[in-house]
């Protein structure tokens, strides 16, 4: 879209403009916006700029004629304008402080995520040789995460940075455990029940370590023997858990039943409805969501918004509807990792959803006037903006894609809001 240099004397309501200033050099929330009233025009003029950039495609009207007379401000109007400017600056400084706190929270969350990933690697490395130790360490990891989850009044689900290592099973297992814990809490389950679910979710796919990587990483369709071999991972997961008596029996149905479906079309035993353990039904919903985002063939990966929509529209007969509805509430309509277009047409990446404010996630904004490592994070609830649509990352212009860096692997971790 072309930007046209426009004198501030020609501004009127309904024009969509971009300020020729850095974000920190003006009191407005965004660098570009649609002018909503005459007061905003006076505030823009009060910044001392002689021109702005007009974006005609986003404007509702045309600029004033060049010869339009300039209105002089009275002393009272000037005083009022200064007060309004001061008020806007104060509000913006408050937002900047909250943004800094939020980024610190994200950093802490990243550290917790990395620590949990390291612990999970260590646990998996000990499953065969020291199963008792592995289970004990897994229980400690789960207890720490569940205690933090239960103590929090409000929990935010954050999008994590990618790892360059090929560790699909770790990412998937931790993802499913995190979302299953949050889903279990949302459904009113006790802390002890959530710990069982988290432990089962952590180990649900560990049997895949017994399946050749030529099968688990194959991107072309599996042959029937290969598919049967892959389906054996539920039994192998249970076999690993049975290496020690300390793995809770109540968590074992999750390992063997997380691919059973309510209509009897699942495996390994084609169980139906209430024949399937309730906790296994919960983990099955989360597992299906994460597998849609990260299938064997990366070319078939769905964006988070599309994965949730697909489950809701096409899989209601197969998955527990209560848990499916709860998952959608938990993730928000636009889950972390979604590239979205806002109501002001600006693009951004959803990086976290607060369980208390699902319709208003935090969005990392694309703003080429700001370095990508300093990109503003917008709290939609404060901004007055809304999400209009999700956009597939491959449809983004190259410069927007590079700036937002949409994740190939969508990984989540939670952090209690302060």
mmCIF file of C-alpha atoms in Angstrom:
data_model
loop_
_atom_site.group_PDB
_atom_site.id
_atom_site.type_symbol
_atom_site.label_atom_id
_atom_site.label_comp_id
_atom_site.label_asym_id
_atom_site.label_seq_id
_atom_site.Cartn_x
_atom_site.Cartn_y
_atom_site.Cartn_z
ATOM 1 C CA UNK A 1 0.000 0.000 0.000
ATOM 2 C CA UNK A 2 1.349 3.407 -1.010
ATOM 3 C CA UNK A 3 1.966 6.048 1.650
ATOM 4 C CA UNK A 4 1.309 9.652 0.637
ATOM 5 C CA UNK A 5 3.033 12.522 2.399
ATOM 6 C CA UNK A 6 0.275 14.803 3.715
ATOM 7 C CA UNK A 7 0.400 18.164 5.457
ATOM 8 C CA UNK A 8 -1.103 18.085 8.971
ATOM 9 C CA UNK A 9 -3.303 21.044 7.953
ATOM 10 C CA UNK A 10 -5.244 18.716 5.641
ATOM 11 C CA UNK A 11 -6.118 16.129 8.298
ATOM 12 C CA UNK A 12 -9.728 15.201 8.967
ATOM 13 C CA UNK A 13 -11.646 12.462 10.740
ATOM 14 C CA UNK A 14 -11.634 9.067 8.989
ATOM 15 C CA UNK A 15 -8.130 9.342 7.503
ATOM 16 C CA UNK A 16 -5.771 6.465 8.211
ATOM 17 C CA UNK A 17 -2.331 7.914 8.881
ATOM 18 C CA UNK A 18 1.154 6.911 9.941
ATOM 19 C CA UNK A 19 3.207 9.236 12.128
ATOM 20 C CA UNK A 20 6.765 10.105 10.947
ATOM 21 C CA UNK A 21 8.076 9.412 14.475
ATOM 22 C CA UNK A 22 9.453 6.551 16.527
ATOM 23 C CA UNK A 23 6.922 4.837 18.806
ATOM 24 C CA UNK A 24 8.606 6.337 21.889
ATOM 25 C CA UNK A 25 8.422 9.899 20.496
ATOM 26 C CA UNK A 26 4.649 10.376 20.605
ATOM 27 C CA UNK A 27 1.845 9.638 23.121
ATOM 28 C CA UNK A 28 -0.361 7.507 20.832
ATOM 29 C CA UNK A 29 -0.631 3.764 21.364
ATOM 30 C CA UNK A 30 0.341 2.922 17.776
ATOM 31 C CA UNK A 31 2.430 4.554 15.047
ATOM 32 C CA UNK A 32 -0.446 4.339 12.590
ATOM 33 C CA UNK A 33 -4.178 4.580 13.152
ATOM 34 C CA UNK A 34 -7.439 5.973 11.815
ATOM 35 C CA UNK A 35 -8.224 9.475 13.082
ATOM 36 C CA UNK A 36 -11.419 9.240 15.110
ATOM 37 C CA UNK A 37 -12.062 12.850 16.190
ATOM 38 C CA UNK A 38 -10.927 16.466 15.948
ATOM 39 C CA UNK A 39 -9.067 16.252 19.230
ATOM 40 C CA UNK A 40 -6.685 13.643 17.787
ATOM 41 C CA UNK A 41 -5.909 16.033 14.931
ATOM 42 C CA UNK A 42 -5.014 18.783 17.385
ATOM 43 C CA UNK A 43 -2.836 16.352 19.358
ATOM 44 C CA UNK A 44 -0.996 15.375 16.151
ATOM 45 C CA UNK A 45 -0.406 19.037 15.285
ATOM 46 C CA UNK A 46 0.781 19.621 18.829
ATOM 47 C CA UNK A 47 3.595 17.099 18.251
ATOM 48 C CA UNK A 48 5.322 19.702 16.079
ATOM 49 C CA UNK A 49 5.318 17.567 12.919
ATOM 50 C CA UNK A 50 4.555 19.277 9.608
ATOM 51 C CA UNK A 51 3.315 16.162 7.798
ATOM 52 C CA UNK A 52 2.120 12.582 8.255
ATOM 53 C CA UNK A 53 1.859 9.658 5.857
ATOM 54 C CA UNK A 54 -1.634 9.003 4.499
ATOM 55 C CA UNK A 55 -2.710 5.442 3.650
ATOM 56 C CA UNK A 56 -5.673 5.982 1.274
ATOM 57 C CA UNK A 57 -6.684 2.282 1.077
ATOM 58 C CA UNK A 58 -7.470 2.248 4.792
ATOM 59 C CA UNK A 59 -9.114 5.681 4.935
ATOM 60 C CA UNK A 60 -12.846 6.363 4.999
ATOM 61 C CA UNK A 61 -12.644 9.837 3.505
ATOM 62 C CA UNK A 62 -10.434 12.239 1.536
ATOM 63 C CA UNK A 63 -8.073 14.863 2.991
ATOM 64 C CA UNK A 64 -9.177 18.471 3.315
ATOM 65 C CA UNK A 65 -8.479 20.782 0.400
ATOM 66 C CA UNK A 66 -5.014 22.452 0.490
ATOM 67 C CA UNK A 67 -6.531 25.926 0.912
ATOM 68 C CA UNK A 68 -8.626 24.991 3.978
ATOM 69 C CA UNK A 69 -8.216 27.776 6.565
ATOM 70 C CA UNK A 70 -6.301 26.908 9.736
ATOM 71 C CA UNK A 71 -8.193 27.297 13.018
ATOM 72 C CA UNK A 72 -6.314 29.128 15.753
ATOM 73 C CA UNK A 73 -6.423 27.648 19.239
ATOM 74 C CA UNK A 74 -7.766 29.672 22.130
ATOM 75 C CA UNK A 75 -5.773 29.769 25.357
ATOM 76 C CA UNK A 76 -8.280 27.438 27.050
ATOM 77 C CA UNK A 77 -8.154 24.980 24.145
ATOM 78 C CA UNK A 78 -4.362 25.003 24.212
ATOM 79 C CA UNK A 79 -4.352 24.322 27.962
ATOM 80 C CA UNK A 80 -6.862 21.479 27.539
ATOM 81 C CA UNK A 81 -4.761 20.016 24.722
ATOM 82 C CA UNK A 82 -1.650 20.038 26.899
ATOM 83 C CA UNK A 83 -3.565 18.248 29.656
ATOM 84 C CA UNK A 84 -4.800 15.612 27.204
ATOM 85 C CA UNK A 85 -1.283 15.103 25.857
ATOM 86 C CA UNK A 86 0.034 14.671 29.394
ATOM 87 C CA UNK A 87 -2.732 12.166 30.130
ATOM 88 C CA UNK A 88 -1.921 10.136 26.993
ATOM 89 C CA UNK A 89 1.787 10.119 27.858
ATOM 90 C CA UNK A 90 1.025 8.897 31.358
ATOM 91 C CA UNK A 91 -1.153 6.090 29.996
ATOM 92 C CA UNK A 92 1.511 5.151 27.466
ATOM 93 C CA UNK A 93 4.256 5.087 30.093
ATOM 94 C CA UNK A 94 2.053 2.761 32.112
ATOM 95 C CA UNK A 95 1.734 0.495 29.065
ATOM 96 C CA UNK A 96 5.503 0.578 28.515
ATOM 97 C CA UNK A 97 6.067 -0.445 32.149
ATOM 98 C CA UNK A 98 3.553 -3.291 31.812
ATOM 99 C CA UNK A 99 5.221 -4.343 28.561
ATOM 100 C CA UNK A 100 8.619 -4.520 30.263
ATOM 101 C CA UNK A 101 7.113 -6.591 33.075
ATOM 102 C CA UNK A 102 5.431 -8.839 30.529
ATOM 103 C CA UNK A 103 8.721 -9.397 28.679
ATOM 104 C CA UNK A 104 10.372 -10.316 31.981
ATOM 105 C CA UNK A 105 7.534 -12.761 32.576
ATOM 106 C CA UNK A 106 8.124 -14.258 29.120
ATOM 107 C CA UNK A 107 11.826 -14.631 29.863
ATOM 108 C CA UNK A 108 11.051 -16.438 33.124
ATOM 109 C CA UNK A 109 8.615 -18.667 31.264
ATOM 110 C CA UNK A 110 11.287 -19.490 28.650
ATOM 111 C CA UNK A 111 13.670 -20.460 31.451
ATOM 112 C CA UNK A 112 11.059 -22.733 33.053
ATOM 113 C CA UNK A 113 10.318 -24.304 29.666
ATOM 114 C CA UNK A 114 14.011 -24.954 28.975
ATOM 115 C CA UNK A 115 14.486 -26.454 32.421
ATOM 116 C CA UNK A 116 11.482 -28.762 31.970
ATOM 117 C CA UNK A 117 12.775 -29.843 28.546
ATOM 118 C CA UNK A 118 16.186 -30.673 30.051
ATOM 119 C CA UNK A 119 14.541 -32.677 32.826
ATOM 120 C CA UNK A 120 12.398 -34.553 30.306
ATOM 121 C CA UNK A 121 15.460 -35.467 28.203
ATOM 122 C CA UNK A 122 17.161 -36.769 31.334
ATOM 123 C CA UNK A 123 14.071 -38.788 32.284
ATOM 124 C CA UNK A 124 13.794 -40.399 28.847
ATOM 125 C CA UNK A 125 17.485 -41.271 28.912
ATOM 126 C CA UNK A 126 16.942 -43.258 32.114
ATOM 127 C CA UNK A 127 13.665 -45.040 31.279
ATOM 128 C CA UNK A 128 15.271 -48.372 30.295
ATOM 129 C CA UNK A 129 18.406 -48.429 32.424
ATOM 130 C CA UNK A 130 17.004 -46.826 35.596
ATOM 131 C CA UNK A 131 13.198 -46.884 35.335
ATOM 132 C CA UNK A 132 12.578 -46.251 39.038
ATOM 133 C CA UNK A 133 14.770 -43.137 38.970
ATOM 134 C CA UNK A 134 13.115 -41.969 35.729
ATOM 135 C CA UNK A 135 9.620 -42.258 37.204
ATOM 136 C CA UNK A 136 10.679 -40.491 40.404
ATOM 137 C CA UNK A 137 12.163 -37.605 38.418
ATOM 138 C CA UNK A 138 9.042 -37.419 36.234
ATOM 139 C CA UNK A 139 6.846 -37.271 39.322
ATOM 140 C CA UNK A 140 8.994 -34.446 40.738
ATOM 141 C CA UNK A 141 8.744 -32.522 37.471
ATOM 142 C CA UNK A 142 4.973 -33.002 37.354
ATOM 143 C CA UNK A 143 4.523 -32.062 41.015
ATOM 144 C CA UNK A 144 6.435 -28.817 40.518
ATOM 145 C CA UNK A 145 4.383 -27.846 37.461
ATOM 146 C CA UNK A 146 1.017 -28.806 38.955
ATOM 147 C CA UNK A 147 1.723 -26.974 42.223
ATOM 148 C CA UNK A 148 2.493 -23.781 40.257
ATOM 149 C CA UNK A 149 -0.659 -24.257 38.168
ATOM 150 C CA UNK A 150 -2.953 -24.822 41.150
ATOM 151 C CA UNK A 151 -1.624 -21.895 43.179
ATOM 152 C CA UNK A 152 -2.241 -19.370 40.396
ATOM 153 C CA UNK A 153 -5.467 -17.389 40.188
ATOM 154 C CA UNK A 154 -4.797 -16.607 36.548
ATOM 155 C CA UNK A 155 -2.579 -18.515 34.126
ATOM 156 C CA UNK A 156 -1.225 -17.356 30.774
ATOM 157 C CA UNK A 157 -0.334 -19.824 28.025
ATOM 158 C CA UNK A 158 2.751 -18.631 26.154
ATOM 159 C CA UNK A 159 4.240 -19.437 22.769
ATOM 160 C CA UNK A 160 7.794 -20.697 23.216
ATOM 161 C CA UNK A 161 10.840 -20.227 21.006
ATOM 162 C CA UNK A 162 11.871 -23.058 18.711
ATOM 163 C CA UNK A 163 14.770 -25.397 19.354
ATOM 164 C CA UNK A 164 17.093 -26.125 16.442
ATOM 165 C CA UNK A 165 17.451 -29.706 17.624
ATOM 166 C CA UNK A 166 15.262 -32.437 16.206
ATOM 167 C CA UNK A 167 13.453 -33.449 19.373
ATOM 168 C CA UNK A 168 9.875 -33.915 18.264
ATOM 169 C CA UNK A 169 8.980 -36.405 20.984
ATOM 170 C CA UNK A 170 10.116 -34.079 23.773
ATOM 171 C CA UNK A 171 8.269 -31.064 22.399
ATOM 172 C CA UNK A 172 5.132 -33.089 21.754
ATOM 173 C CA UNK A 173 5.152 -34.795 25.149
ATOM 174 C CA UNK A 174 5.706 -31.552 27.049
ATOM 175 C CA UNK A 175 3.114 -29.746 24.927
ATOM 176 C CA UNK A 176 0.481 -32.404 25.566
ATOM 177 C CA UNK A 177 1.320 -32.481 29.280
ATOM 178 C CA UNK A 178 1.071 -28.685 29.653
ATOM 179 C CA UNK A 179 -2.229 -28.373 27.785
ATOM 180 C CA UNK A 180 -3.687 -31.461 29.476
ATOM 181 C CA UNK A 181 -2.862 -30.023 32.900
ATOM 182 C CA UNK A 182 -4.544 -26.733 32.075
ATOM 183 C CA UNK A 183 -7.534 -28.516 30.554
ATOM 184 C CA UNK A 184 -7.843 -30.713 33.635
ATOM 185 C CA UNK A 185 -7.745 -27.687 35.917
ATOM 186 C CA UNK A 186 -10.408 -25.945 33.800
ATOM 187 C CA UNK A 187 -12.641 -29.009 34.127
ATOM 188 C CA UNK A 188 -12.413 -28.860 37.932
ATOM 189 C CA UNK A 189 -10.190 -31.874 38.569
ATOM 190 C CA UNK A 190 -8.199 -32.086 41.810
ATOM 191 C CA UNK A 191 -4.447 -31.511 42.053
ATOM 192 C CA UNK A 192 -3.846 -35.260 42.558
ATOM 193 C CA UNK A 193 -5.895 -36.084 39.445
ATOM 194 C CA UNK A 194 -4.043 -33.448 37.428
ATOM 195 C CA UNK A 195 -0.705 -34.973 38.481
ATOM 196 C CA UNK A 196 -1.840 -38.382 37.207
ATOM 197 C CA UNK A 197 -2.950 -36.827 33.908
ATOM 198 C CA UNK A 198 0.315 -34.893 33.532
ATOM 199 C CA UNK A 199 2.393 -38.022 34.215
ATOM 200 C CA UNK A 200 0.378 -40.051 31.706
ATOM 201 C CA UNK A 201 0.656 -37.257 29.136
ATOM 202 C CA UNK A 202 4.432 -37.011 29.576
ATOM 203 C CA UNK A 203 4.834 -40.742 28.891
ATOM 204 C CA UNK A 204 1.983 -41.274 26.407
ATOM 205 C CA UNK A 205 4.224 -41.372 23.316
ATOM 206 C CA UNK A 206 7.471 -42.666 24.815
ATOM 207 C CA UNK A 207 6.785 -46.029 23.168
ATOM 208 C CA UNK A 208 7.640 -44.348 19.852
ATOM 209 C CA UNK A 209 11.262 -44.580 20.951
ATOM 210 C CA UNK A 210 10.874 -48.327 20.241
ATOM 211 C CA UNK A 211 9.679 -47.646 16.684
ATOM 212 C CA UNK A 212 12.303 -47.129 13.940
ATOM 213 C CA UNK A 213 12.859 -43.458 13.070
ATOM 214 C CA UNK A 214 12.418 -44.437 9.405
ATOM 215 C CA UNK A 215 8.739 -44.828 10.341
ATOM 216 C CA UNK A 216 8.267 -42.058 12.940
ATOM 217 C CA UNK A 217 9.878 -39.476 10.638
ATOM 218 C CA UNK A 218 8.478 -40.704 7.326
ATOM 219 C CA UNK A 219 6.674 -37.905 5.476
ATOM 220 C CA UNK A 220 5.133 -40.002 2.711
ATOM 221 C CA UNK A 221 2.121 -42.258 3.476
ATOM 222 C CA UNK A 222 2.965 -45.257 5.658
ATOM 223 C CA UNK A 223 2.508 -48.759 4.286
ATOM 224 C CA UNK A 224 0.079 -50.996 6.176
ATOM 225 C CA UNK A 225 2.897 -52.852 8.008
ATOM 226 C CA UNK A 226 4.546 -49.532 8.902
ATOM 227 C CA UNK A 227 1.254 -48.124 10.168
ATOM 228 C CA UNK A 228 0.686 -51.237 12.288
ATOM 229 C CA UNK A 229 4.195 -50.904 13.690
ATOM 230 C CA UNK A 230 3.586 -47.250 14.589
ATOM 231 C CA UNK A 231 0.310 -48.144 16.305
ATOM 232 C CA UNK A 232 2.263 -50.501 18.574
ATOM 233 C CA UNK A 233 3.668 -47.437 20.368
ATOM 234 C CA UNK A 234 0.726 -47.451 22.804
ATOM 235 C CA UNK A 235 1.714 -50.960 23.983
ATOM 236 C CA UNK A 236 5.396 -50.005 24.075
ATOM 237 C CA UNK A 237 4.589 -46.958 26.230
ATOM 238 C CA UNK A 238 2.764 -49.184 28.684
ATOM 239 C CA UNK A 239 5.657 -51.685 28.648
ATOM 240 C CA UNK A 240 8.055 -48.887 29.625
ATOM 241 C CA UNK A 241 5.790 -47.804 32.478
ATOM 242 C CA UNK A 242 5.574 -51.415 33.666
ATOM 243 C CA UNK A 243 9.350 -51.603 34.077
ATOM 244 C CA UNK A 244 8.778 -50.237 37.577
ATOM 245 C CA UNK A 245 6.030 -50.749 40.127
ATOM 246 C CA UNK A 246 6.150 -47.049 41.036
ATOM 247 C CA UNK A 247 4.314 -45.842 37.906
ATOM 248 C CA UNK A 248 0.709 -45.168 39.082
ATOM 249 C CA UNK A 249 -1.791 -47.684 37.731
ATOM 250 C CA UNK A 250 -4.398 -44.903 37.421
ATOM 251 C CA UNK A 251 -2.244 -43.163 34.797
ATOM 252 C CA UNK A 252 -1.689 -46.251 32.641
ATOM 253 C CA UNK A 253 -4.987 -46.060 30.679
ATOM 254 C CA UNK A 254 -3.712 -42.764 29.203
ATOM 255 C CA UNK A 255 -0.725 -44.623 27.711
ATOM 256 C CA UNK A 256 -2.727 -47.398 26.093
ATOM 257 C CA UNK A 257 -5.991 -45.567 25.257
ATOM 258 C CA UNK A 258 -5.019 -42.083 24.017
ATOM 259 C CA UNK A 259 -5.780 -43.154 20.418
ATOM 260 C CA UNK A 260 -9.128 -44.774 21.222
ATOM 261 C CA UNK A 261 -12.074 -42.825 19.769
ATOM 262 C CA UNK A 262 -15.644 -42.535 21.058
ATOM 263 C CA UNK A 263 -17.125 -43.982 17.855
ATOM 264 C CA UNK A 264 -14.981 -47.140 18.103
ATOM 265 C CA UNK A 265 -12.722 -46.260 15.165
ATOM 266 C CA UNK A 266 -9.578 -45.853 17.269
ATOM 267 C CA UNK A 267 -6.906 -48.281 18.409
ATOM 268 C CA UNK A 268 -5.619 -50.602 19.813
ATOM 269 C CA UNK A 269 -8.927 -52.152 21.016
ATOM 270 C CA UNK A 270 -11.595 -50.085 19.188
ATOM 271 C CA UNK A 271 -13.165 -49.104 22.512
ATOM 272 C CA UNK A 272 -16.313 -46.972 22.452
ATOM 273 C CA UNK A 273 -17.724 -44.162 24.597
ATOM 274 C CA UNK A 274 -17.520 -44.824 28.315
ATOM 275 C CA UNK A 275 -15.300 -47.859 27.752
ATOM 276 C CA UNK A 276 -12.508 -45.300 27.357
ATOM 277 C CA UNK A 277 -10.944 -43.929 30.530
ATOM 278 C CA UNK A 278 -12.026 -40.326 31.171
ATOM 279 C CA UNK A 279 -8.465 -39.048 31.609
ATOM 280 C CA UNK A 280 -7.461 -40.808 28.393
ATOM 281 C CA UNK A 281 -10.321 -38.995 26.628
ATOM 282 C CA UNK A 282 -8.966 -35.676 27.895
ATOM 283 C CA UNK A 283 -5.407 -36.368 26.733
ATOM 284 C CA UNK A 284 -6.730 -37.693 23.400
ATOM 285 C CA UNK A 285 -8.256 -34.292 22.574
ATOM 286 C CA UNK A 286 -5.016 -32.452 23.335
ATOM 287 C CA UNK A 287 -2.939 -35.080 21.513
ATOM 288 C CA UNK A 288 -5.119 -34.754 18.403
ATOM 289 C CA UNK A 289 -4.736 -30.964 18.433
ATOM 290 C CA UNK A 290 -0.942 -31.072 18.706
ATOM 291 C CA UNK A 291 -0.679 -33.784 16.049
ATOM 292 C CA UNK A 292 -2.696 -31.648 13.628
ATOM 293 C CA UNK A 293 -0.228 -28.812 14.190
ATOM 294 C CA UNK A 294 2.764 -31.174 13.821
ATOM 295 C CA UNK A 295 1.907 -34.146 11.557
ATOM 296 C CA UNK A 296 4.450 -36.611 10.170
ATOM 297 C CA UNK A 297 4.334 -34.650 6.909
ATOM 298 C CA UNK A 298 5.161 -31.002 7.741
ATOM 299 C CA UNK A 299 3.460 -29.927 4.518
ATOM 300 C CA UNK A 300 0.137 -30.994 6.070
ATOM 301 C CA UNK A 301 0.609 -28.987 9.268
ATOM 302 C CA UNK A 302 -2.365 -26.847 10.250
ATOM 303 C CA UNK A 303 -2.126 -23.444 11.863
ATOM 304 C CA UNK A 304 -3.501 -23.464 15.459
ATOM 305 C CA UNK A 305 -6.750 -21.713 14.501
ATOM 306 C CA UNK A 306 -7.354 -24.216 11.689
ATOM 307 C CA UNK A 307 -6.508 -27.213 13.910
ATOM 308 C CA UNK A 308 -9.095 -26.214 16.519
ATOM 309 C CA UNK A 309 -11.696 -25.455 13.844
ATOM 310 C CA UNK A 310 -11.097 -28.826 12.177
ATOM 311 C CA UNK A 311 -11.564 -30.759 15.427
ATOM 312 C CA UNK A 312 -14.710 -28.811 16.293
ATOM 313 C CA UNK A 313 -16.309 -29.175 12.861
ATOM 314 C CA UNK A 314 -15.227 -32.689 11.886
ATOM 315 C CA UNK A 315 -14.357 -34.753 14.953
ATOM 316 C CA UNK A 316 -17.211 -34.271 17.419
ATOM 317 C CA UNK A 317 -18.232 -37.927 17.048
ATOM 318 C CA UNK A 318 -14.751 -39.122 17.963
ATOM 319 C CA UNK A 319 -13.659 -36.901 20.843
ATOM 320 C CA UNK A 320 -15.199 -35.909 24.153
ATOM 321 C CA UNK A 321 -17.217 -32.785 23.315
ATOM 322 C CA UNK A 322 -16.900 -31.284 26.786
ATOM 323 C CA UNK A 323 -13.113 -31.478 26.677
ATOM 324 C CA UNK A 324 -13.064 -30.245 23.090
ATOM 325 C CA UNK A 325 -15.150 -27.183 24.009
ATOM 326 C CA UNK A 326 -12.934 -26.573 27.039
ATOM 327 C CA UNK A 327 -9.800 -26.795 24.886
ATOM 328 C CA UNK A 328 -11.179 -24.117 22.562
ATOM 329 C CA UNK A 329 -11.951 -21.918 25.570
ATOM 330 C CA UNK A 330 -8.495 -22.555 27.001
ATOM 331 C CA UNK A 331 -6.610 -21.811 23.784
ATOM 332 C CA UNK A 332 -8.806 -18.926 22.715
ATOM 333 C CA UNK A 333 -10.253 -18.676 19.232
ATOM 334 C CA UNK A 334 -6.796 -17.638 18.027
ATOM 335 C CA UNK A 335 -4.257 -19.746 19.967
ATOM 336 C CA UNK A 336 -0.621 -18.747 20.557
ATOM 337 C CA UNK A 337 1.300 -19.153 17.323
ATOM 338 C CA UNK A 338 -1.525 -17.743 15.165
ATOM 339 C CA UNK A 339 -0.626 -15.023 12.669
ATOM 340 C CA UNK A 340 -3.531 -12.585 12.686
ATOM 341 C CA UNK A 341 -4.839 -9.444 11.028
ATOM 342 C CA UNK A 342 -6.240 -6.843 13.407
ATOM 343 C CA UNK A 343 -9.195 -4.540 12.875
ATOM 344 C CA UNK A 344 -6.776 -1.737 11.919
ATOM 345 C CA UNK A 345 -5.385 -4.101 9.246
ATOM 346 C CA UNK A 346 -2.073 -4.448 11.097
ATOM 347 C CA UNK A 347 -0.496 -7.920 11.182
ATOM 348 C CA UNK A 348 0.792 -9.670 14.271
ATOM 349 C CA UNK A 349 1.655 -12.960 15.970
ATOM 350 C CA UNK A 350 -0.395 -14.156 18.961
ATOM 351 C CA UNK A 351 2.183 -14.968 21.628
ATOM 352 C CA UNK A 352 0.032 -15.605 24.691
ATOM 353 C CA UNK A 353 -3.533 -16.133 25.839
ATOM 354 C CA UNK A 354 -4.730 -15.339 29.333
ATOM 355 C CA UNK A 355 -7.254 -17.790 30.738
ATOM 356 C CA UNK A 356 -9.205 -14.873 32.228
ATOM 357 C CA UNK A 357 -9.349 -12.856 29.003
ATOM 358 C CA UNK A 358 -9.631 -15.282 26.097
ATOM 359 C CA UNK A 359 -10.887 -12.868 23.456
ATOM 360 C CA UNK A 360 -7.995 -10.483 23.996
ATOM 361 C CA UNK A 361 -4.623 -12.228 23.572
ATOM 362 C CA UNK A 362 -1.252 -10.503 23.523
ATOM 363 C CA UNK A 363 -0.068 -9.877 19.969
ATOM 364 C CA UNK A 364 3.456 -9.165 18.730
ATOM 365 C CA UNK A 365 2.940 -6.449 16.110
ATOM 366 C CA UNK A 366 4.577 -6.139 12.720
ATOM 367 C CA UNK A 367 5.914 -2.600 12.573
ATOM 368 C CA UNK A 368 8.797 -2.062 10.124
ATOM 369 C CA UNK A 369 9.636 1.256 11.814
ATOM 370 C CA UNK A 370 10.636 -0.674 14.964
ATOM 371 C CA UNK A 371 13.461 -3.273 15.072
ATOM 372 C CA UNK A 372 12.039 -6.793 15.304
ATOM 373 C CA UNK A 373 13.748 -7.457 18.654
ATOM 374 C CA UNK A 374 11.946 -4.393 20.060
ATOM 375 C CA UNK A 375 8.606 -5.082 18.391
ATOM 376 C CA UNK A 376 5.676 -3.818 20.481
ATOM 377 C CA UNK A 377 3.476 -6.413 22.181
ATOM 378 C CA UNK A 378 -0.116 -5.281 22.211
ATOM 379 C CA UNK A 379 -2.667 -6.209 24.868
ATOM 380 C CA UNK A 380 -5.820 -6.249 22.734
ATOM 381 C CA UNK A 381 -8.038 -5.633 25.747
ATOM 382 C CA UNK A 382 -6.346 -2.272 26.314
ATOM 383 C CA UNK A 383 -5.986 -1.329 22.671
ATOM 384 C CA UNK A 384 -9.631 -1.375 21.613
ATOM 385 C CA UNK A 385 -8.638 -3.453 18.561
ATOM 386 C CA UNK A 386 -9.895 -6.916 17.679
ATOM 387 C CA UNK A 387 -8.719 -9.822 15.561
ATOM 388 C CA UNK A 388 -10.406 -10.038 12.162
ATOM 389 C CA UNK A 389 -8.837 -13.204 10.755
ATOM 390 C CA UNK A 390 -6.032 -15.737 11.016
ATOM 391 C CA UNK A 391 -3.517 -15.880 8.179
ATOM 392 C CA UNK A 392 -1.451 -18.855 7.037
ATOM 393 C CA UNK A 393 2.246 -17.983 7.527
ATOM 394 C CA UNK A 394 3.174 -19.013 3.978
ATOM 395 C CA UNK A 395 0.841 -16.290 2.643
ATOM 396 C CA UNK A 396 2.754 -13.512 4.405
ATOM 397 C CA UNK A 397 5.010 -11.172 2.448
ATOM 398 C CA UNK A 398 8.643 -12.190 2.966
ATOM 399 C CA UNK A 399 9.545 -9.135 5.055
ATOM 400 C CA UNK A 400 6.553 -9.710 7.382
ATOM 401 C CA UNK A 401 7.368 -13.419 7.724
ATOM 402 C CA UNK A 402 10.996 -12.669 8.609
ATOM 403 C CA UNK A 403 9.933 -10.027 11.137
ATOM 404 C CA UNK A 404 7.244 -12.029 12.960
ATOM 405 C CA UNK A 405 9.147 -15.323 12.640
ATOM 406 C CA UNK A 406 6.057 -17.581 12.852
ATOM 407 C CA UNK A 407 7.026 -20.873 14.493
ATOM 408 C CA UNK A 408 7.385 -24.056 12.528
ATOM 409 C CA UNK A 409 6.882 -25.922 15.810
ATOM 410 C CA UNK A 410 4.199 -24.479 18.064
ATOM 411 C CA UNK A 411 5.344 -25.103 21.632
ATOM 412 C CA UNK A 412 3.564 -23.900 24.764
ATOM 413 C CA UNK A 413 4.349 -23.306 28.384
ATOM 414 C CA UNK A 414 2.353 -21.652 31.106
ATOM 415 C CA UNK A 415 3.288 -19.017 33.624
ATOM 416 C CA UNK A 416 1.116 -17.670 36.455
ATOM 417 C CA UNK A 417 0.265 -14.009 35.945
ATOM 418 C CA UNK A 418 1.741 -11.690 38.569
#
